[in-house]
Short mmCIF file of C-alpha atoms in Angstrom, two decimals:
data_model
loop_
_atom_site.label_atom_id
_atom_site.label_comp_id
_atom_site.label_asym_id
_atom_site.label_seq_id
_atom_site.Cartn_x
_atom_site.Cartn_y
_atom_site.Cartn_z
CA UNK T 166 92.45 96.32 60.77
CA UNK T 167 94.86 98.70 59.40
CA UNK T 168 97.71 97.18 61.91
CA UNK T 169 96.69 93.81 60.76
CA UNK T 170 96.97 94.61 56.96
CA UNK T 171 100.15 96.80 57.37
CA UNK T 172 101.68 93.57 59.38
CA UNK T 173 100.80 91.20 56.71
CA UNK T 174 101.83 93.31 54.09
CA UNK T 175 105.37 93.31 55.90
CA UNK T 176 105.49 89.69 56.41
CA UNK T 177 104.90 89.08 52.79
CA UNK T 178 107.36 91.34 51.69
CA UNK T 179 109.69 89.85 54.04
CA UNK T 180 109.08 86.43 53.22
CA UNK T 181 109.46 86.90 49.26
CA UNK T 182 112.39 89.19 49.48
CA UNK T 183 114.09 86.37 51.43
CA UNK T 184 113.11 83.63 48.72
CA UNK T 185 114.19 85.99 46.25
CA UNK T 186 118.11 86.02 48.00
CA UNK T 187 117.79 82.24 48.30
CA UNK T 188 117.19 81.45 44.66
CA UNK T 189 119.79 84.52 43.42
CA UNK T 190 122.16 84.36 45.59
CA UNK T 191 123.36 80.85 46.98
CA UNK T 192 125.95 81.87 49.37
CA UNK T 193 125.42 81.18 53.35
CA UNK T 194 122.68 82.94 54.85
CA UNK T 195 123.96 85.92 56.97
CA UNK T 196 123.90 85.69 60.64
CA UNK T 197 121.14 87.99 61.16
CA UNK T 198 118.35 86.57 58.32
CA UNK T 199 115.69 84.82 60.44
CA UNK T 200 115.35 80.91 60.15
CA UNK T 201 111.67 80.46 60.12
CA UNK T 202 108.20 82.71 60.05
CA UNK T 203 105.85 81.88 62.27
CA UNK T 204 101.92 82.41 63.09
CA UNK T 205 99.98 81.77 65.72
CA UNK T 206 96.47 82.62 67.29
CA UNK T 207 95.52 82.66 71.12
CA UNK T 208 97.91 81.93 73.88
CA UNK T 209 97.43 85.37 75.14
CA UNK T 210 99.31 86.78 72.57
CA UNK T 211 97.02 87.77 69.69
CA UNK T 212 93.72 86.75 67.80
CA UNK T 213 96.44 86.27 65.13
CA UNK T 214 100.35 86.69 65.80
CA UNK T 215 103.04 86.43 63.46
CA UNK T 216 106.69 86.81 63.22
CA UNK T 217 110.03 85.36 62.94
CA UNK T 218 113.04 83.44 64.66
CA UNK T 219 115.89 81.35 64.84
CA UNK T 220 116.84 77.91 65.67
CA UNK T 221 119.47 77.88 67.92
CA UNK T 222 122.01 75.33 69.88
CA UNK T 223 124.37 72.61 68.47
CA UNK T 224 121.17 70.06 68.25
CA UNK T 225 118.90 72.86 67.11
CA UNK T 226 116.70 72.27 69.85
CA UNK T 227 116.02 75.97 70.97
CA UNK T 228 113.73 78.29 68.96
CA UNK T 229 113.41 81.73 69.77
CA UNK T 230 110.77 83.67 68.27
CA UNK T 231 109.74 87.10 67.99
CA UNK T 232 106.23 87.96 67.19
CA UNK T 233 103.49 90.71 66.76
CA UNK T 234 100.37 90.12 67.86
CA UNK T 235 96.71 91.94 67.08
CA UNK T 236 93.27 91.61 68.76
CA UNK T 237 90.41 93.69 67.29
CA UNK T 238 88.80 96.18 69.17
CA UNK T 239 85.66 93.85 68.97
CA UNK T 240 87.52 91.93 71.55
CA UNK T 241 89.25 94.57 73.81
CA UNK T 242 86.11 96.97 74.29
CA UNK T 243 87.57 99.88 72.44
CA UNK T 244 90.60 100.18 70.56
CA UNK T 245 92.87 97.20 69.20
CA UNK T 246 95.76 95.72 71.07
CA UNK T 247 99.26 95.37 69.57
CA UNK T 248 101.27 92.66 71.67
CA UNK T 249 104.76 92.32 70.82
CA UNK T 250 106.33 88.94 72.50
CA UNK T 251 109.50 87.34 72.84
CA UNK T 252 109.19 83.32 73.32
CA UNK T 253 111.79 80.75 73.37
CA UNK T 254 110.97 77.20 73.08
CA UNK T 255 112.61 74.21 74.12
CA UNK T 256 112.05 70.84 72.46
CA UNK T 257 114.16 67.92 74.27
CA UNK T 258 113.27 65.49 71.88
CA UNK T 259 112.64 65.25 68.16
CA UNK T 260 111.15 61.90 66.88
CA UNK T 261 111.46 60.89 63.02
CA UNK T 262 108.46 59.64 61.71
CA UNK T 263 108.48 57.91 58.58
CA UNK T 264 110.38 59.87 55.91
CA UNK T 265 109.35 63.32 55.63
CA UNK T 266 107.26 63.66 58.77
CA UNK T 267 108.89 64.74 62.14
CA UNK T 268 107.49 65.05 66.28
CA UNK T 269 108.21 67.03 68.75
CA UNK T 270 106.27 65.35 71.15
CA UNK T 271 107.03 68.04 74.14
CA UNK T 272 108.07 71.51 74.23
CA UNK T 273 108.77 73.76 77.23
CA UNK T 274 108.50 77.47 76.62
CA UNK T 275 108.84 80.94 78.18
CA UNK T 276 107.73 84.14 76.82
CA UNK T 277 107.32 87.83 77.75
CA UNK T 278 105.05 90.32 76.32
CA UNK T 279 104.20 94.20 76.15
CA UNK T 280 101.00 95.33 75.41
CA UNK T 281 101.79 99.30 74.75
CA UNK T 282 97.97 100.01 74.13
CA UNK T 283 96.20 103.06 75.36
CA UNK T 284 93.10 101.08 76.57
CA UNK T 285 94.86 99.84 79.15
CA UNK T 286 95.27 101.67 82.90
CA UNK T 287 98.88 101.50 83.67
CA UNK T 288 99.49 99.92 86.99
CA UNK T 289 102.74 102.07 87.22
CA UNK T 290 100.99 105.49 86.55
CA UNK T 291 101.90 108.67 88.56
CA UNK T 292 98.31 109.37 90.07
CA UNK T 293 98.92 106.19 92.52
CA UNK T 294 100.32 107.94 95.85
CA UNK T 295 103.31 105.61 96.57
CA UNK T 296 105.28 102.88 94.51
CA UNK T 297 103.74 99.18 94.37
CA UNK T 298 100.36 100.84 94.79
CA UNK T 299 99.75 97.79 93.07
CA UNK T 300 102.86 95.62 92.27
CA UNK T 301 102.34 94.28 88.99
CA UNK T 302 102.59 95.47 85.74
CA UNK T 303 99.18 95.96 83.48
CA UNK T 304 101.44 96.18 80.13
CA UNK T 305 104.10 93.36 80.76
CA UNK T 306 102.97 89.60 81.17
CA UNK T 307 105.53 86.46 81.95
CA UNK T 308 104.28 83.42 80.42
CA UNK T 309 105.01 79.54 80.65
CA UNK T 310 104.02 76.80 78.37
CA UNK T 311 104.24 73.26 77.67
CA UNK T 312 103.17 71.88 73.75
CA UNK T 313 104.29 69.91 71.02
CA UNK T 314 104.89 70.07 67.46
CA UNK T 315 104.56 68.20 64.43
CA UNK T 316 106.39 68.74 60.93
CA UNK T 317 106.60 67.70 57.35
CA UNK T 318 109.80 68.35 55.52
CA UNK T 319 109.71 70.08 52.39
CA UNK T 320 111.80 70.03 49.29
CA UNK T 321 115.21 71.55 50.23
CA UNK T 322 116.13 74.67 48.87
CA UNK T 323 118.01 75.26 45.82
CA UNK T 324 121.17 76.36 48.04
CA UNK T 325 120.38 73.06 49.94
CA UNK T 326 118.89 73.90 53.01
CA UNK T 327 116.65 71.99 54.94
CA UNK T 328 112.84 73.32 55.28
CA UNK T 329 110.11 72.43 56.69
CA UNK T 330 106.49 73.36 57.93
CA UNK T 331 105.05 72.22 61.20
CA UNK T 332 101.69 72.93 63.05
CA UNK T 333 102.22 73.24 67.01
CA UNK T 334 100.06 73.95 70.11
CA UNK T 335 100.92 75.40 73.37
CA UNK T 336 99.21 75.16 76.66
CA UNK T 337 100.18 77.73 79.18
CA UNK T 338 99.47 80.22 81.97
CA UNK T 339 101.08 83.80 82.78
CA UNK T 340 102.14 85.22 85.59
CA UNK T 341 98.95 86.94 87.02
CA UNK T 342 96.81 83.51 86.49
CA UNK T 343 99.38 81.67 88.47
CA UNK T 344 99.60 84.15 91.52
CA UNK T 345 96.07 83.56 91.30
CA UNK T 346 95.71 79.76 91.72
CA UNK T 347 98.79 79.54 93.90
CA UNK T 348 97.05 80.72 97.13
CA UNK T 349 94.03 79.23 96.00
CA UNK T 350 94.32 75.39 95.86
CA UNK T 351 90.26 74.81 96.62
CA UNK T 352 88.78 77.76 94.99
CA UNK T 353 90.27 77.50 91.69
CA UNK T 354 91.91 74.76 89.50
CA UNK T 355 94.60 74.49 87.26
CA UNK T 356 92.43 74.16 84.12
CA UNK T 357 90.60 77.53 84.72
CA UNK T 358 93.99 79.32 84.40
CA UNK T 359 95.28 77.27 81.02
CA UNK T 360 95.56 79.17 77.68
CA UNK T 361 95.85 77.48 74.57
CA UNK T 362 97.90 78.75 71.16
CA UNK T 363 97.82 77.19 68.28
CA UNK T 364 100.41 78.24 65.27
CA UNK T 365 102.33 77.11 62.02
CA UNK T 366 106.25 77.46 61.60
CA UNK T 367 107.91 77.54 58.28
CA UNK T 368 111.49 76.63 58.69
CA UNK T 369 113.28 78.15 55.24
CA UNK J 266 108.99 78.73 47.04
CA UNK J 267 105.96 80.18 45.44
CA UNK J 268 103.81 76.83 46.85
CA UNK J 269 105.06 76.84 50.04
CA UNK J 270 104.71 80.15 50.79
CA UNK J 271 100.75 79.95 49.31
CA UNK J 272 100.41 76.80 51.42
CA UNK J 273 101.80 78.89 54.14
CA UNK J 274 99.41 81.65 53.52
CA UNK J 275 96.28 79.38 53.24
CA UNK J 276 97.29 77.58 56.35
CA UNK J 277 97.37 81.19 58.22
CA UNK J 278 94.04 82.24 56.65
CA UNK J 279 92.58 78.79 58.01
CA UNK J 280 93.95 78.79 61.52
CA UNK J 281 92.82 82.69 61.90
CA UNK J 282 88.99 81.50 60.34
CA UNK J 283 89.35 78.48 63.25
CA UNK J 284 90.26 80.84 65.66
CA UNK J 285 87.35 83.05 64.82
CA UNK J 286 85.03 79.74 64.61
CA UNK J 287 86.08 78.72 67.99
CA UNK J 288 86.23 81.70 69.34
CA UNK J 289 83.92 81.00 72.27
CA UNK J 290 86.23 78.65 73.66
CA UNK J 291 87.79 80.01 76.84
CA UNK J 292 91.35 78.29 76.61
CA UNK J 293 91.86 80.12 72.94
CA UNK J 294 92.63 83.46 75.14
CA UNK J 295 93.71 86.55 72.47
CA UNK J 296 95.23 88.29 75.24
CA UNK J 297 94.53 88.33 79.21
CA UNK J 298 93.60 91.87 78.89
CA UNK J 299 90.66 91.05 76.14
CA UNK J 300 87.04 91.32 77.41
CA UNK J 301 85.25 88.02 75.32
CA UNK J 302 83.10 86.14 77.45
CA UNK J 303 80.18 83.45 76.80
CA UNK J 304 76.59 85.00 76.55
CA UNK J 305 75.84 83.57 79.76
CA UNK J 306 78.67 85.13 81.31
CA UNK J 307 78.30 88.62 80.22
CA UNK J 308 75.83 91.75 80.64
CA UNK J 309 75.34 89.92 84.43
CA UNK J 310 73.73 92.89 86.14
CA UNK J 311 71.11 92.92 83.30
CA UNK J 312 70.68 89.03 83.83
CA UNK J 313 70.56 89.57 87.90
CA UNK J 314 68.02 92.44 87.37
CA UNK J 315 65.73 90.48 84.94
CA UNK J 316 65.93 87.46 87.96
CA UNK J 317 65.07 89.97 90.89
CA UNK J 318 61.74 91.25 88.70
CA UNK J 319 60.60 87.58 88.87
CA UNK J 320 61.54 87.20 92.63
CA UNK J 321 58.66 88.32 95.24
CA UNK J 322 60.05 89.49 98.28
CA UNK J 323 60.90 86.61 100.15
CA UNK J 324 59.68 88.28 103.71
CA UNK J 325 56.56 88.49 102.07
CA UNK J 326 56.01 92.11 103.79
CA UNK J 327 57.66 95.54 104.14
CA UNK J 328 60.84 94.27 105.33
CA UNK J 329 63.61 93.97 102.96
CA UNK J 330 66.68 91.51 103.96
CA UNK J 331 70.10 91.53 102.06
CA UNK J 332 73.74 90.86 102.09
CA UNK J 333 76.73 92.95 101.76
CA UNK J 334 80.36 91.83 101.02
CA UNK J 335 83.19 93.30 99.08
CA UNK J 336 86.78 92.89 97.79
CA UNK J 337 86.56 88.96 96.42
CA UNK J 338 89.95 89.85 94.97
CA UNK J 339 92.03 86.61 94.52
CA UNK J 340 90.25 85.00 97.59
CA UNK J 341 88.93 82.08 95.38
CA UNK J 342 89.27 79.68 98.48
CA UNK J 343 86.86 81.64 100.56
CA UNK J 344 83.95 82.06 98.07
CA UNK J 345 82.49 78.83 98.34
CA UNK J 346 81.97 79.10 101.90
CA UNK J 347 80.73 82.43 101.44
CA UNK J 348 78.20 81.03 99.08
CA UNK J 349 77.07 78.19 101.52
CA UNK J 350 76.66 80.55 104.10
CA UNK J 351 74.63 83.40 102.16
CA UNK J 352 72.40 80.53 100.95
CA UNK J 353 71.56 79.40 104.31
CA UNK J 354 69.90 82.89 105.36
CA UNK J 355 66.32 83.10 105.47
CA UNK J 356 64.19 85.78 103.53
CA UNK J 357 67.51 87.07 101.75
CA UNK J 358 66.32 89.09 98.66
CA UNK J 359 69.98 90.18 97.04
CA UNK J 360 73.52 90.16 97.70
CA UNK J 361 75.61 93.09 96.67
CA UNK J 362 79.72 92.73 96.21
CA UNK J 363 81.04 96.64 97.15
CA UNK J 364 83.99 96.30 94.55
CA UNK J 365 87.33 94.59 94.00
CA UNK J 366 85.89 91.77 92.44
CA UNK J 367 89.00 91.41 90.37
CA UNK J 368 92.57 91.85 91.97
CA UNK J 369 94.38 92.77 88.36
CA UNK J 370 91.29 94.08 86.27
CA UNK J 371 91.64 91.01 84.08
CA UNK J 372 88.04 89.92 82.77
CA UNK J 373 89.33 85.98 83.51
CA UNK J 374 89.28 86.85 87.28
CA UNK J 375 85.93 88.38 87.34
CA UNK J 376 84.35 85.69 85.07
CA UNK J 377 86.05 83.22 88.17
CA UNK J 378 84.32 85.10 90.39
CA UNK J 379 80.84 85.00 88.88
CA UNK J 380 81.30 81.06 88.55
CA UNK J 381 81.47 80.97 92.56
CA UNK J 382 78.49 83.64 93.01
CA UNK J 383 76.04 82.17 90.04
CA UNK J 384 75.77 79.46 92.84
CA UNK J 385 73.65 81.83 94.98
CA UNK J 386 69.85 81.38 95.66
CA UNK J 387 69.48 84.81 95.16
CA UNK J 388 70.25 87.74 92.53
CA UNK J 389 73.48 89.52 93.06
CA UNK J 390 74.79 92.82 92.33
CA UNK J 391 78.01 94.72 91.99
CA UNK J 392 79.85 97.86 92.09
CA UNK J 393 83.49 98.58 90.33
CA UNK J 394 86.42 98.59 92.66
CA UNK J 395 89.66 100.62 92.09
CA UNK J 396 91.38 97.14 91.34
CA UNK J 397 88.46 96.47 88.83
CA UNK J 398 89.85 99.89 86.68
CA UNK J 399 93.61 98.55 86.52
CA UNK J 400 94.65 97.21 83.07
CA UNK J 401 91.74 97.30 80.63
CA UNK J 402 89.39 95.85 83.61
CA UNK J 403 87.08 99.35 82.64
CA UNK J 404 86.18 97.68 79.79
CA UNK J 405 86.07 94.04 80.91
CA UNK J 406 83.52 95.31 83.69
CA UNK J 407 81.29 96.74 81.17
CA UNK J 408 81.23 93.70 79.29
CA UNK J 409 81.03 91.22 82.00
CA UNK J 410 78.88 93.10 84.44
CA UNK J 411 77.34 96.03 82.95
CA UNK J 412 77.35 99.85 83.73
CA UNK J 413 79.78 101.59 86.29
CA UNK J 414 76.76 103.56 87.86
CA UNK J 415 73.05 102.31 87.72
CA UNK J 416 70.11 101.92 90.15
CA UNK J 417 67.34 99.69 90.97
CA UNK J 418 64.23 99.68 93.41
CA UNK J 419 63.21 96.18 95.06
CA UNK J 420 60.44 96.16 97.56
CA UNK J 421 60.28 99.89 98.14
CA UNK J 422 64.25 100.18 98.41
CA UNK J 423 66.07 101.79 95.72
CA UNK J 424 69.98 100.65 95.59
CA UNK J 425 72.05 103.45 93.85
CA UNK J 426 75.32 102.09 92.91
CA UNK J 427 78.01 104.17 92.27
CA UNK J 428 82.16 104.35 90.86
CA UNK J 429 83.74 106.51 93.35
CA UNK J 430 87.41 105.05 92.38
CA UNK J 431 88.39 108.58 91.76
CA UNK J 432 91.85 107.91 91.72
CA UNK J 433 91.54 105.35 89.04
CA UNK J 434 90.88 108.43 86.90
CA UNK J 435 93.71 110.84 88.23
CA UNK J 436 91.26 112.97 90.18
CA UNK J 437 89.52 114.40 86.98
CA UNK J 438 86.62 116.09 89.04
CA UNK J 439 84.15 113.76 87.29
CA UNK J 440 84.29 110.91 89.31
CA UNK J 441 82.07 109.79 91.43
CA UNK J 442 79.48 111.43 88.85
CA UNK J 443 77.72 113.58 91.72
CA UNK J 444 74.77 114.72 89.30
CA UNK J 445 74.15 111.72 88.04
CA UNK J 446 73.68 110.45 92.05
CA UNK J 447 71.58 113.52 93.01
CA UNK J 448 69.24 112.68 89.56
CA UNK J 449 69.00 109.11 91.55
CA UNK J 450 68.42 110.28 94.56
CA UNK J 451 65.65 113.04 93.59
CA UNK J 452 63.70 110.31 92.05
CA UNK J 453 61.57 109.07 94.96
CA UNK J 454 58.53 107.88 92.47
CA UNK J 455 57.45 104.47 94.65
CA UNK J 456 60.82 104.42 96.75
CA UNK J 457 60.30 104.59 100.40
CA UNK J 458 63.90 103.96 101.36
CA UNK J 459 67.18 104.66 99.54
CA UNK J 460 70.55 102.98 99.93
CA UNK J 461 73.78 104.10 98.02
CA UNK J 462 76.49 101.86 97.50
CA UNK J 463 80.31 102.52 96.46
CA UNK J 464 83.51 100.95 96.77
CA UNK J 465 86.24 103.70 97.73
CA UNK J 466 84.42 105.52 100.65
CA UNK J 467 84.02 109.67 100.70
CA UNK J 468 86.43 109.66 103.89
CA UNK J 469 89.42 107.60 102.34
CA UNK J 470 92.32 108.61 100.47
CA UNK J 471 91.52 107.23 96.94
CA UNK J 472 88.13 109.45 96.72
CA UNK J 473 88.20 112.35 94.53
CA UNK J 474 89.04 115.26 97.43
CA UNK J 475 87.20 117.70 95.31
CA UNK J 476 84.43 115.60 95.16
CA UNK J 477 84.07 114.66 99.17
CA UNK J 478 82.04 117.39 100.50
CA UNK J 479 79.26 117.53 97.14
CA UNK J 480 79.14 113.33 97.33
CA UNK J 481 78.11 114.08 100.97
CA UNK J 482 75.81 117.05 100.80
CA UNK J 483 74.12 114.80 98.17
CA UNK J 484 73.64 111.94 100.41
CA UNK J 485 72.44 114.40 103.41
CA UNK J 486 70.13 116.10 101.29
CA UNK J 487 68.62 112.72 99.82
CA UNK J 488 65.07 112.38 101.72
CA UNK J 489 64.52 108.82 102.17
CA UNK J 490 68.59 107.57 102.63
CA UNK J 491 69.23 104.69 105.15
CA UNK J 492 72.92 104.18 104.89
CA UNK J 493 75.82 104.55 102.35
CA UNK J 494 77.46 101.12 102.29
CA UNK J 495 81.35 100.87 100.87
CA UNK J 496 84.28 98.31 101.05
CA UNK J 497 88.02 98.84 99.80
CA UNK J 498 89.01 99.84 103.37
CA UNK J 499 88.81 95.90 104.53
CA UNK J 500 87.89 97.09 107.97
CA UNK J 501 84.04 96.95 109.27
CA UNK J 502 83.08 100.43 110.74
CA UNK J 503 79.73 102.43 111.29
CA UNK J 504 80.01 106.03 111.82
CA UNK J 505 78.83 109.85 110.82
CA UNK J 506 81.92 111.11 109.65
CA UNK J 507 80.06 114.29 108.83
CA UNK J 508 77.87 115.13 111.52
CA UNK J 509 75.15 115.29 108.89
CA UNK J 510 73.08 112.32 110.39
CA UNK J 511 73.97 110.15 107.13
CA UNK J 512 75.49 107.00 108.49
CA UNK J 513 78.39 105.24 106.34
CA UNK J 514 78.83 101.86 106.87
CA UNK J 515 82.23 100.11 105.82
CA UNK J 516 81.63 96.50 105.03
CA UNK J 517 83.80 93.22 105.40
CA UNK J 518 86.44 92.13 102.34
CA UNK J 519 85.74 88.46 101.96
CA UNK J 520 89.23 87.83 103.25
CA UNK J 521 87.47 88.64 106.68
CA UNK J 522 85.34 85.97 106.34
CA UNK J 523 82.51 87.81 107.39
CA UNK J 524 79.54 89.69 105.81
CA UNK J 525 77.03 92.20 106.78
CA UNK J 526 73.19 90.99 106.58
CA UNK J 527 71.18 94.08 106.66
CA UNK J 528 67.45 94.07 107.51
CA UNK J 529 65.44 97.08 106.49
CA UNK J 530 61.76 98.07 107.40
CA UNK J 531 59.89 101.35 108.20
CA UNK J 532 61.52 104.32 107.04
CA UNK J 533 64.81 104.29 108.21
CA UNK J 534 65.06 101.23 110.51
CA UNK J 535 67.53 98.88 109.91
CA UNK J 536 69.07 95.91 111.82
CA UNK J 537 72.92 95.37 110.95
CA UNK J 538 74.24 91.53 111.81
CA UNK J 539 77.79 90.64 110.98
CA UNK J 540 78.10 86.89 110.18
CA UNK J 541 81.22 84.94 110.16
CA UNK J 542 81.65 82.06 107.65
#
């Protein structure tokens, strides 16, 4: 819980300071200032995960986000997890609907995350007699997903930047679930390895 | 900015509370290492013990028949044939899975295996394997199955299931818990026979070498022990490696598409059959 409060606190501070910067100095935003904030639940990256990121490409079809997730001890069988995630999402289409709404009917994404929890028995620990005793990492996961996003435009900021709030979903899986399914076409089904993530994003 | 920010917060809070409300939904996974499971898929050892307590011995007499399989790790295609073969065995009282239920120590893997094994006509019991210890597996195992060391008595036979995955604890000299094992073996009230079950056998390199002798001695001192059953090495074998009249049986892995059918009677009489499926 302590981590969560700290994290929410940082997020609030950061969002309000960037809001301040916008109204006080209507100069172009510095390159490193994030373009959106994101908050997500589930999808294997936390009960709640929050972060920030950039929208890239000439057609603004790529989102790159960094998130910090939190899983309370109640769900880990001991101490809480912090999960650090990097995510890339590609949206091939963007459909304007009415005046202030837009829909990305399909998004495709990749993510990787790291769970540095002391709860996790490391598969690469020295206690194993040889390298690749266990071939996978117990703290680093790779994931893939597809999803969709619905956004509503907000009034433009004072310095003329378009702003938007949107909700998204991501249906995905991770490397270990995928390698469980691959050799087991009869014993497991795709539905059993899926995870769902739901989130909101604010472009500002 | 104030208004959108507040609506952002409100959205976030709504989202978080919605997540809490629907946290029983399996799709909404917080981490593959989380240990959440619906009630029906938790505490399975206790649930199966309750089922067993309601079940009269199918042989109707002193004879007890049970099956032993192990290492189901990532062999989901083999589980349906295993279950249908086991369900055809006459007079079968229970099934034991000798560890490595999961490959990666993930709760969802354990629940996939349970999804298959719950189709068994009889209760099944597991002992933890080394793969079930990886990542957050130990916590997931405890949530989904139950205690790492436990025993129960059925048809005059005391089954003692011990965590022997010493390497997973860095050979800390505590696993297996030999004093606990001795205590279980010494408690012979209403017990005609004893069966010891573990994942890593004491003659394997993943067993804590500082405890091999004391484990073997504890078994040798047990008054009513029929044999020790283990998994891990994926190779069937029957031996008495310590020349102390204690029989160690290594079972088949699920991948090998065979299991052991064990029929016990009298004090230490038993019949061992390998069943292919």
